[in-house]
XYZ file of C-alpha atoms in Angstrom:
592
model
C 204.870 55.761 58.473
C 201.369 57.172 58.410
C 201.048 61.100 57.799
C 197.314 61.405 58.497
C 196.207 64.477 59.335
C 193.026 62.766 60.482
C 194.889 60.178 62.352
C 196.707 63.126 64.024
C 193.486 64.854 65.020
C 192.176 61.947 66.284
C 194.504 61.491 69.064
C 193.787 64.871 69.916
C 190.052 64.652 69.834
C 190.737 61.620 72.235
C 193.028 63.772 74.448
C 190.123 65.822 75.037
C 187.877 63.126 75.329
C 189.553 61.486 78.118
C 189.610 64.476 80.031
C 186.076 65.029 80.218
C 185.333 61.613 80.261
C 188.109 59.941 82.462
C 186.905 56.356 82.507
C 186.418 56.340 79.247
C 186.634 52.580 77.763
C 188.702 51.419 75.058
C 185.789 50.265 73.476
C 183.925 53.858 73.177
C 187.322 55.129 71.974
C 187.289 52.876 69.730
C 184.069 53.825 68.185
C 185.506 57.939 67.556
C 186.119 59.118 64.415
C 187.218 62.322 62.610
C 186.438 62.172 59.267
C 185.925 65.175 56.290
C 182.836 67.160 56.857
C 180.200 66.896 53.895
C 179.914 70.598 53.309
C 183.299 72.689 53.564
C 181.417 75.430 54.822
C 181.214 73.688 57.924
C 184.898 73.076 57.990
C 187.366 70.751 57.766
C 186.709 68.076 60.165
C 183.561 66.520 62.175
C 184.115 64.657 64.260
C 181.619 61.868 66.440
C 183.354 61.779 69.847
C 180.548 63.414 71.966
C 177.491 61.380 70.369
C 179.466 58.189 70.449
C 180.431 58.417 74.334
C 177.717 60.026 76.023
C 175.284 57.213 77.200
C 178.645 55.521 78.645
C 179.437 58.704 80.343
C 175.909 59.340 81.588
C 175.713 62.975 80.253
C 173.850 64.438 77.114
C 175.639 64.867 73.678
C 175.031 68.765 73.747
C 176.911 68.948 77.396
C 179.798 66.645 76.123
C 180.179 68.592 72.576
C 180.390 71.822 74.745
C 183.388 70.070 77.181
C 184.782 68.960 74.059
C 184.901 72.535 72.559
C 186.799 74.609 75.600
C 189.416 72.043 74.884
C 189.406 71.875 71.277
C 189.358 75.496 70.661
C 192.458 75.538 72.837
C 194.667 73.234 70.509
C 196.881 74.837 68.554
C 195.783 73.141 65.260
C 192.067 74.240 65.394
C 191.225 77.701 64.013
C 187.486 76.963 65.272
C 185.717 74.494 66.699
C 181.553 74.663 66.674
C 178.851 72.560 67.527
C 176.725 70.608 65.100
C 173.907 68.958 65.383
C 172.978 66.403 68.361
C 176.695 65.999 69.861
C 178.704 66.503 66.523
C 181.406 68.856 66.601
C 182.612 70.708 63.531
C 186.942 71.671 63.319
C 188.225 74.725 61.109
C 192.362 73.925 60.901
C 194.776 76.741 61.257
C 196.118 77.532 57.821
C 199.307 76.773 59.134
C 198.546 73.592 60.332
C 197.727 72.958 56.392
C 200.599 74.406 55.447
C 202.862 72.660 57.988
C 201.994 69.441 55.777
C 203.946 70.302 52.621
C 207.148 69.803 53.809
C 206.126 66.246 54.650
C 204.598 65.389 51.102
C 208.117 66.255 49.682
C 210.518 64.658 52.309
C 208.108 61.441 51.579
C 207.612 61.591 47.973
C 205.755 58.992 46.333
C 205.247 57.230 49.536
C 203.273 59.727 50.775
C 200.089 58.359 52.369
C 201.647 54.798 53.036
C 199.946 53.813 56.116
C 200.083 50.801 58.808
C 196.315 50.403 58.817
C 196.482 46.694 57.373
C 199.075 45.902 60.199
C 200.757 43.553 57.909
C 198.416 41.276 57.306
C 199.354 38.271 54.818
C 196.839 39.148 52.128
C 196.184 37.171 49.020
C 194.225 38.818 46.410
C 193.240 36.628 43.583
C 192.061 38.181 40.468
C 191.487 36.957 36.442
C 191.827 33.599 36.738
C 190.171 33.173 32.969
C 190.298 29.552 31.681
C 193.176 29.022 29.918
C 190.996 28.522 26.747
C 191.537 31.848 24.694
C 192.916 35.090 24.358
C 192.043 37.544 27.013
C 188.531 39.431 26.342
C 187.082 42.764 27.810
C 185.041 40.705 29.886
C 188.132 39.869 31.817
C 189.455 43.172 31.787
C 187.610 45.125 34.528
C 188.152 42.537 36.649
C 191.827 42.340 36.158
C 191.990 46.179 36.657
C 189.919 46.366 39.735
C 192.039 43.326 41.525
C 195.645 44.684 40.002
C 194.318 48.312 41.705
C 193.251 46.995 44.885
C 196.153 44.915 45.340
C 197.784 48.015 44.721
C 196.041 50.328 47.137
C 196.098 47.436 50.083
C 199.636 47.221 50.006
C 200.234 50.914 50.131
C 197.994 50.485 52.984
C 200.102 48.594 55.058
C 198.911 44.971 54.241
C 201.125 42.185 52.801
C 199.649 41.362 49.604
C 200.286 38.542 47.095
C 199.090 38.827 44.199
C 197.353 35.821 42.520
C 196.149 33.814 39.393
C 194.410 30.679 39.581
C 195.138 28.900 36.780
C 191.736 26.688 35.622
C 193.448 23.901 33.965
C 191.686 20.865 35.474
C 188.347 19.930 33.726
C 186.242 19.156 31.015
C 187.024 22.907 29.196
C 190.432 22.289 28.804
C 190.210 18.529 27.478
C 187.552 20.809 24.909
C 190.425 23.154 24.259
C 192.832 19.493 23.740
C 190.619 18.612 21.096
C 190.699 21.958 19.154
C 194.421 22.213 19.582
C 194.590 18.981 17.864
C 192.547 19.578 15.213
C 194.976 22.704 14.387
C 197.544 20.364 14.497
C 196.205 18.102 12.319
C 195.439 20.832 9.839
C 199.366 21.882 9.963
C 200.453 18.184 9.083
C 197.995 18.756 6.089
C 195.460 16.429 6.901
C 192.531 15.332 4.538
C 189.642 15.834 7.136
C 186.747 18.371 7.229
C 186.282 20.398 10.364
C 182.982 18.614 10.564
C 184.144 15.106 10.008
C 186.770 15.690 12.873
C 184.108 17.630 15.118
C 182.532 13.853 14.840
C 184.716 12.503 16.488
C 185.065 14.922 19.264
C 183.182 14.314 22.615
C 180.394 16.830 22.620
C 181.391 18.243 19.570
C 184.064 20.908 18.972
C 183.715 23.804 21.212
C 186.749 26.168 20.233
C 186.839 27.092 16.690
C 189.186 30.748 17.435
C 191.917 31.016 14.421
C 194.204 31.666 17.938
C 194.946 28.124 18.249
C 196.476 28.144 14.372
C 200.111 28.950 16.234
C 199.602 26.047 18.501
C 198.909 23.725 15.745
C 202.138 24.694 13.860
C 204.404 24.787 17.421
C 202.846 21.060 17.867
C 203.647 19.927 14.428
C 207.386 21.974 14.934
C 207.671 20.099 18.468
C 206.179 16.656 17.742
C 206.065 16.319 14.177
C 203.322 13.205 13.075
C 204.066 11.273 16.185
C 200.608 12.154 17.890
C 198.880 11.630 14.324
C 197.392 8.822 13.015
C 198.086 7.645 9.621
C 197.924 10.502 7.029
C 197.325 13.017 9.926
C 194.194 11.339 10.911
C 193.129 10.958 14.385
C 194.919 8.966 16.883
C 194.072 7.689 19.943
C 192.855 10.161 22.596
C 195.230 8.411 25.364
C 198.409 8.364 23.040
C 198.090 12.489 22.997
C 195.339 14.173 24.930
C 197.830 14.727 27.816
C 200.446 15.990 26.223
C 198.510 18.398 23.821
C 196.530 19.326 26.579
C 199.565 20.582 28.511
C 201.095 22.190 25.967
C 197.883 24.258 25.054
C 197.524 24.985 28.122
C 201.009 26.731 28.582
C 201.130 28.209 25.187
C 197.277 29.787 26.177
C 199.542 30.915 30.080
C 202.229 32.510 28.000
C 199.754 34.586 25.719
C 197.603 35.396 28.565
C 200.656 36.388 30.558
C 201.867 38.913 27.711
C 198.472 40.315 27.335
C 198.134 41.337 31.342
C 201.662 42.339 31.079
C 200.093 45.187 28.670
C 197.221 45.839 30.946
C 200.134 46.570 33.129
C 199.144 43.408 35.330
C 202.066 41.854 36.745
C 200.694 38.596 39.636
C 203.183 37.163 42.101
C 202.274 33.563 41.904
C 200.376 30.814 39.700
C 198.358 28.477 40.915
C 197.421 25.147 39.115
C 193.924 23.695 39.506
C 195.369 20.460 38.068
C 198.654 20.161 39.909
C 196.670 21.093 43.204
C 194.687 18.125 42.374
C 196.852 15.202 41.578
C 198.379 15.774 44.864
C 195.459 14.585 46.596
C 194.489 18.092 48.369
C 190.724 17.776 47.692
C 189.964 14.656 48.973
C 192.344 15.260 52.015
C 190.592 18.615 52.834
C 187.186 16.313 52.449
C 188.690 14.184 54.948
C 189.369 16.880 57.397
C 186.045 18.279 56.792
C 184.680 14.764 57.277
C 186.410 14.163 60.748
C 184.982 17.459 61.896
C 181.672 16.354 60.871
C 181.032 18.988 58.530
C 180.043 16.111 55.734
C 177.337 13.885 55.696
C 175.807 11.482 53.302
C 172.400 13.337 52.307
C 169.736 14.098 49.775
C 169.151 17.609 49.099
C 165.705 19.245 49.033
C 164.262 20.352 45.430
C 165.203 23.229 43.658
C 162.922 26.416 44.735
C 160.822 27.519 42.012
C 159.750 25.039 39.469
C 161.398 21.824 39.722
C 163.418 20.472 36.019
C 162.017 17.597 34.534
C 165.449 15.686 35.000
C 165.833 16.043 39.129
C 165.613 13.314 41.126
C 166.454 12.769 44.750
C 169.602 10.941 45.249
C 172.266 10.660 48.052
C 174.951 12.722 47.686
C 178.291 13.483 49.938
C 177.224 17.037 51.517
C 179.064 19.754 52.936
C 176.999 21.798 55.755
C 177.430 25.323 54.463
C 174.414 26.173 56.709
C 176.078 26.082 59.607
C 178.479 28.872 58.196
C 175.570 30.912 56.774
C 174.882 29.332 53.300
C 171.248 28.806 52.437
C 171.185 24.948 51.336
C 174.384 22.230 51.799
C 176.723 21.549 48.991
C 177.583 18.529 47.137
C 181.387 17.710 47.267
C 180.746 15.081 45.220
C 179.134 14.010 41.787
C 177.246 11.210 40.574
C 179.916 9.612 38.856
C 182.459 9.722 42.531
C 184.232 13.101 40.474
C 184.976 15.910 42.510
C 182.566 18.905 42.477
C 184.349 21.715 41.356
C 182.563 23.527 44.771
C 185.611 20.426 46.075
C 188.532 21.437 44.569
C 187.754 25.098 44.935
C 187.530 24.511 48.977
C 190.566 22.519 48.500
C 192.363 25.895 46.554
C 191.789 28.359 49.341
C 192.456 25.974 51.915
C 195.827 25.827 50.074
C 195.892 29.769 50.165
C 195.656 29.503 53.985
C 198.668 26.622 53.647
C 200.538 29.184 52.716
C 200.142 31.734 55.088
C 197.021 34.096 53.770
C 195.204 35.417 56.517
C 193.156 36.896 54.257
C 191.650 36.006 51.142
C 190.157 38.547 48.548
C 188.360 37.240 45.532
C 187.909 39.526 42.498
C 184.939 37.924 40.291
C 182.676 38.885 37.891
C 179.135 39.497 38.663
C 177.711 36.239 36.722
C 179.112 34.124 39.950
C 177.309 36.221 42.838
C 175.182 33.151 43.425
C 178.797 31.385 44.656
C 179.899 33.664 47.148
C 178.411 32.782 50.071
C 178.755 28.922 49.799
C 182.859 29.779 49.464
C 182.430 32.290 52.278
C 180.839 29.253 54.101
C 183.738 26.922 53.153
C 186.465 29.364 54.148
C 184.985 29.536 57.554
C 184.538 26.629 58.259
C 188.431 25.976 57.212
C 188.866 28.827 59.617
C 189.754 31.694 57.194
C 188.442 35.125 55.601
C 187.131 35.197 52.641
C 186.211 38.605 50.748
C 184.411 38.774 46.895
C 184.468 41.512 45.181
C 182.100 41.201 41.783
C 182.738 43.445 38.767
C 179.876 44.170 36.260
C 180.317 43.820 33.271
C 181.206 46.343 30.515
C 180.172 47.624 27.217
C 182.183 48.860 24.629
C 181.437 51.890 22.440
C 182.561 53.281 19.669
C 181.338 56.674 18.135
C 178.363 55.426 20.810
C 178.066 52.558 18.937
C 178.864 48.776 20.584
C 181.870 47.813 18.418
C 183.394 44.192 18.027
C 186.852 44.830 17.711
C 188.501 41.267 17.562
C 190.571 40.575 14.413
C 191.115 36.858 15.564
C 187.558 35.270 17.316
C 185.179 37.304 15.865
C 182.595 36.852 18.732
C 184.406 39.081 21.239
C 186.674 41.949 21.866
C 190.007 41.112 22.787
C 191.988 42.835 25.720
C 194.607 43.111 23.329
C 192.620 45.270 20.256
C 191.028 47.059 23.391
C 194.182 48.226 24.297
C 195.884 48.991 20.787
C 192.456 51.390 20.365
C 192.541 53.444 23.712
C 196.247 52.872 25.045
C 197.224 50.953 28.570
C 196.490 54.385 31.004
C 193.085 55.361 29.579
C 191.803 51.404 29.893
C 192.846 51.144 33.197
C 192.352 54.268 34.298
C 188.431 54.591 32.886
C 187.862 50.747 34.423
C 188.164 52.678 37.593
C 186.035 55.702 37.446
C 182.934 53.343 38.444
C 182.490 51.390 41.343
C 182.996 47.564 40.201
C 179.811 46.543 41.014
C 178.240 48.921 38.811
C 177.765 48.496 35.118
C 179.916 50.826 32.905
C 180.065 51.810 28.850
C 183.652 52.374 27.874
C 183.797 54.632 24.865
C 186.467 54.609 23.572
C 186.319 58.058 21.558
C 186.053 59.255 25.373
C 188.485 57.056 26.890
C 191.070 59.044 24.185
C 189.656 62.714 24.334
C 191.917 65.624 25.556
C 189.197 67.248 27.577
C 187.980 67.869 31.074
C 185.477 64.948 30.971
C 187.868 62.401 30.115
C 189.537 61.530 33.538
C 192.729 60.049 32.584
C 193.491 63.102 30.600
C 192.249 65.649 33.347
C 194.698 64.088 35.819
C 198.106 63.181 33.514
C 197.254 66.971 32.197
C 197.316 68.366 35.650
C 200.595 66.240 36.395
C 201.569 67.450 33.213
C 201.450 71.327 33.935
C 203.352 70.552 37.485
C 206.572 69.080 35.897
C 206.329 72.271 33.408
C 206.427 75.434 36.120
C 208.811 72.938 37.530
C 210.764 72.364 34.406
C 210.628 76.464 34.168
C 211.798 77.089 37.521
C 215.049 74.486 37.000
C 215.774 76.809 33.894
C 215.073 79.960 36.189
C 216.448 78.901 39.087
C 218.708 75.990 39.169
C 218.794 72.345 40.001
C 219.490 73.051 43.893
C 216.639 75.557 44.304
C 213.763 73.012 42.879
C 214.903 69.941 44.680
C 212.697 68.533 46.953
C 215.033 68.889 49.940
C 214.806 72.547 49.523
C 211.536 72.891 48.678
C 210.580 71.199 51.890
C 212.548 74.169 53.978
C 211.139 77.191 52.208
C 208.959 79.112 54.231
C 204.845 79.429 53.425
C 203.215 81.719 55.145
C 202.317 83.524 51.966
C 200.296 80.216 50.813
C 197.105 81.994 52.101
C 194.627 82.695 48.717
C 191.628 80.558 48.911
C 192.423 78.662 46.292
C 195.691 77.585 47.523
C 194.456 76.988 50.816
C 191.741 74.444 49.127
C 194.479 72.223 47.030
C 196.298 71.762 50.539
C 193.167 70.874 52.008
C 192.652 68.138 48.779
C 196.355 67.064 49.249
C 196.335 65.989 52.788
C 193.455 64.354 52.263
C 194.902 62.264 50.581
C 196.445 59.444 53.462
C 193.060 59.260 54.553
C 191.679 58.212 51.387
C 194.315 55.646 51.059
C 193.506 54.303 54.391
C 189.020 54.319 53.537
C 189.964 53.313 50.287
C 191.341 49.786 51.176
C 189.439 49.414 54.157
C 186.373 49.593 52.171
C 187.911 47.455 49.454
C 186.959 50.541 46.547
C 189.906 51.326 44.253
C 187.519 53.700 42.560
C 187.830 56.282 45.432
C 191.274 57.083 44.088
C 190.193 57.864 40.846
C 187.277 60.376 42.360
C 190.231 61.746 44.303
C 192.625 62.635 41.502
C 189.980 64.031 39.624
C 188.845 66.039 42.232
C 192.500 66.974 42.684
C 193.453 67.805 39.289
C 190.299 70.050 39.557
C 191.882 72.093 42.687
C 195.104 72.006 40.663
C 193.774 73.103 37.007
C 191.526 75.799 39.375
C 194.138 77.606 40.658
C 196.063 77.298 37.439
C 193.417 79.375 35.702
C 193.107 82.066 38.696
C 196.996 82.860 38.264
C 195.773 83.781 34.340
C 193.487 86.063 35.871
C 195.851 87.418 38.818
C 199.260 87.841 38.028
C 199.620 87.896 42.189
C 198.706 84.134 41.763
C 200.971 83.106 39.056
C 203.666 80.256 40.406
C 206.877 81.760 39.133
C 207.096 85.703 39.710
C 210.950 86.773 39.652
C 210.353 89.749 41.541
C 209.208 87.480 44.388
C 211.204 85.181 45.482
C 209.459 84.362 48.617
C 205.992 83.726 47.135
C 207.557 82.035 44.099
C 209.215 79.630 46.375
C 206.357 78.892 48.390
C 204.215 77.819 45.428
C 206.914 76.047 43.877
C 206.593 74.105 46.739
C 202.784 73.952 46.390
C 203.282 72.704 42.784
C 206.001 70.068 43.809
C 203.248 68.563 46.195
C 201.038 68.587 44.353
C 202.800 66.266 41.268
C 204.171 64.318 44.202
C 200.796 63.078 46.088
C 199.593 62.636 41.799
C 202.121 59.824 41.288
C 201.159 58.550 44.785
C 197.907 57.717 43.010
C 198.545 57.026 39.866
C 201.226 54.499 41.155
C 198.019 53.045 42.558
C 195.951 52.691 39.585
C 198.848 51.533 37.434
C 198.546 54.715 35.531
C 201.371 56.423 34.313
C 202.531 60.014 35.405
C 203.089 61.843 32.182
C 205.661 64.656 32.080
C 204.494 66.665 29.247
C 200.957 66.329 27.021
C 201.426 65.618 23.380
């Protein structure tokens, strides 16, 4: 159940709307919106009805925002209603229309701001989806944060979201990741080799040297003992072992990958295997269909723009017209050597999404594969589904505003792992979401850890923090039944009228609204500009009660008052889970 406050004054705006406009159409109405004025000092509210309906009711802006007004002023949620600009009108809300929210923030609880804006819709959000080749890096990070946040926010939204990892096990990285397996396991059976006589024999030489695959070697030797060995643990024959060391790599690299998400807090509904996808034949049968709908043709694809490399040549290749769905050249489906593209099997993968019921598809990549989005977008279409990207930047780590390598087992990058022994789960995910993803970011970690107003994740667990204490004190003061939310919800408020109170209620019913933008517009990051902005209007008001005993939450000698802003407080923690439940942050009771 939505409790927008902007929703609510929509309907009203419309109300008045339709009575000055009586014909208006559903597709004007459509077009009104009431959303937070930029300045507060202009109120609480603008909203767009009058500009957006004028020319289809043949009267000027100015004339309409003036009808809109007499009937606006009349409603007995608007404290003031005035004019702004050409056919803007700006709403003041009653104080106890403000107030009159409270009561619904604690009868909801957490699932305050839940909303019906995605209707439902079967949403797959795909996000990670690192080749199973190594542990999990910071590179990966952001983007696992961003996708585990939006999933997150879309479902509070209203839309039914699966959350997704597509496992990239099919492929000439993973047969690369075979070889170094085996070599590991060679080196556990005690084998005579040199790492460079065994790279010799490796097609294209061996590509992961990590001391990560060490365990693998020793669970292959414990599992298989010399049978995939030639004599003296020397190399055998790819084809008596390739598949099976490849499989079992490839799980053992799932399973580590899957406990380090788990302590990113990153939890995905389903799997999906490149490879298994494949060898049922789903590529070449979504060629097919794309063939029979003439969407593939037998061509030869113009030059590269720009200066042409000294190894292209013009050949006939099996194309897919991603022009017709908005893609600047065609695509090859196919390679040289009859091979899939992997362009093919990807088109094959989301067509499988769309198998299964995703009506739409969200993407979370990182920036280094911009250049791909619009030939999937063009694939997607043209299989008759949605396809969103969102691309994450990438992101530096600092130390004492240093860059820091912190990996104690690769040595060439920093593992999500020693990234989150350093700064702890809530301050990584957390501090991935203070920028938009698109945006590059530094994450120091010396701020990612400080207990001060700048650091974000501290502002807003601190803020949370002091809540659960004046509640704490008034359980002590007071009693269990007094504090409860139930009761809470039925004390009365009128004496929530200081400025400062009046402007945290303002933040907190703000705060379905967000939800609803927030998702719409596919930016997890608004929530963490929210909280903070929150835990501002919380820690704000904490301070004034310092100054003015008449503001301080518990006062014994004032029951009424006390009550009130016990209330206030309760709120106030409440709607702070509601986001950090978003983020994947936790709620801290006390600071330590």
């Amino acid at each position: 159940m939505t409790h927008n406050i902007f929703a609510t004054m929509r309907e009203r705006v419309l109300a008045a709307l339709r009575a000055a406009v009586p014909d208006l159409s559903d597709e004007v109405a459509a077009r009104v919106e009431v959303t937070p004025t930029k300045d507060p000092a202009h109120g609480d509210m603008a909203t767009n009805a009058a500009m957006v309906s004028a020319k289809a009711a043949g009267r000027k802006p100015a004339d309409l925002a003036a009808a809109l007004l007499d009937s606006l002023r009349a409603d007995a949620m608007v404290a003031s209603a005035e004019s702004a600009g050409p056919g803007f009108v700006n709403l003041r809300l009653h104080p106890a229309a403000l107030r009159a929210q409270i009561p619904v923030m604690l009868r909801a609880g957490e699932a305050y701001g839940d909303s019906h804006v995605g209707g439902g819709l079967p949403t797959n959000v795909e996000y990670v989806s690192a080749n199973p080749t190594g542990p999990m890096h910071v590179g990966h990070c952001r983007g696992a944060v961003v996708g585990d946040a939006l999933a997150n926010l879309m479902a509070k939204a209203g839309f039914a979201v699966t959350k997704e990892y597509l496992i990239n096990d099919a492929g000439n990285q993973v047969v690369a990741l075979a070889w170094a397996a085996y070599w590991r396991y060679l080196q556990a059976l005690g084998t005579t080799m040199t790492e460079e006589q065994f790279a010799a024999e490796v097609p294209g030489g061996l590509q992961y040297r990590g001391d990560y695959l060490v365990p693998v070697g020793e669970s292959l030797r414990e599992t298989y003992g010399v049978s995939l060995a030639g004599p003296d643990a020397s190399v055998a024959a790819p084809d008596l072992w390739i598949d099976t060391v490849r499989d079992f790599t490839v799980s053992a690299m799932m399973e580590s990958i899957r406990a380090d998400l788990a302590l990113l807090g990153v939890v995905q509904d389903v799997f999906s295997s490149e490879r298994e996808l494949a060898a049922t034949g789903a590529t070449d049968a979504v060629i097919e269909r794309l063939r029979s709908e003439d969407l593939i043709y037998e061509g030869v694809l113009e030059p590269p723009k720009g200066k042409t490399p000294d190894d292209w040549e013009p050949r006939e290749q099996t194309l897919f017209r991603a022009t017709k769905f908005g893609d600047d050249v065609d695509r090859p489906l196919r390679k040289s050597d009859g091979s899939n593209t992997y362009f093919a099997n990807d088109i094959s993968y989301h067509n499988d999404k769309l198998r299964r019921g995703a009506r739409l598809m969200i993407d979370v990549w990182g920036a280094d594969h911009g250049g791909y989005v619009s030939r999937m977008q063009s694939a997607t279409r043209a299989l008759g589904g949605k396809l969103e990207v969102v691309l994450c930047q990438i992101v530096h780590v600092l130390k004492d505003g240093e860059p820091v390598r912190m990996s104690k087992r690769a040595g060439t990058y920093i593992t999500l792992r020693d990234l989150i022994e350093e700064a702890g789960r809530d301050a990584v995910r957390f501090t991935m979401l203070t920028r938009k993803s698109d945006a590059q970011m530094e994450f120091d970690i010396a701020a990612a850890i400080a207990q001060t107003r700048e650091n974000p994740v501290f502002y807003v667990q601190y803020a949370h923090a002091r809540c659960r204490s004046v509640l704490r004190a008034a359980l002590e003061q007071f009693g269990a039944e007094a504090v409860s939310a139930g009761a809470l919800a039925g004390v009365a408020l009128e004496s929530l009228e200081n400025e400062a109170e009046l402007a945290l209620i303002r933040r907190l019913v703000a705060w379905p609204r967000t939800v609803e933008a927030a998702a719409l517009a596919r930016e997890p990051h608004r929530i963490a500009f929210f909280l903070y902005d929150l835990a501002g209007d919380f820690h704000m008001l904490w301070n004034r009660g310092r100054d003015d005993a008449a503001l301080r939450f518990l006062q014994a000698e004032r029951p009424a008052e006390t009550a009130a802003r016990l209330a206030l407080v309760a709120a106030t923690a409440c709607v702070i889970r509601s986001g950090l439940a978003v983020m994947g942050v936790s709620p801290v009771e006390e600071m330590r």
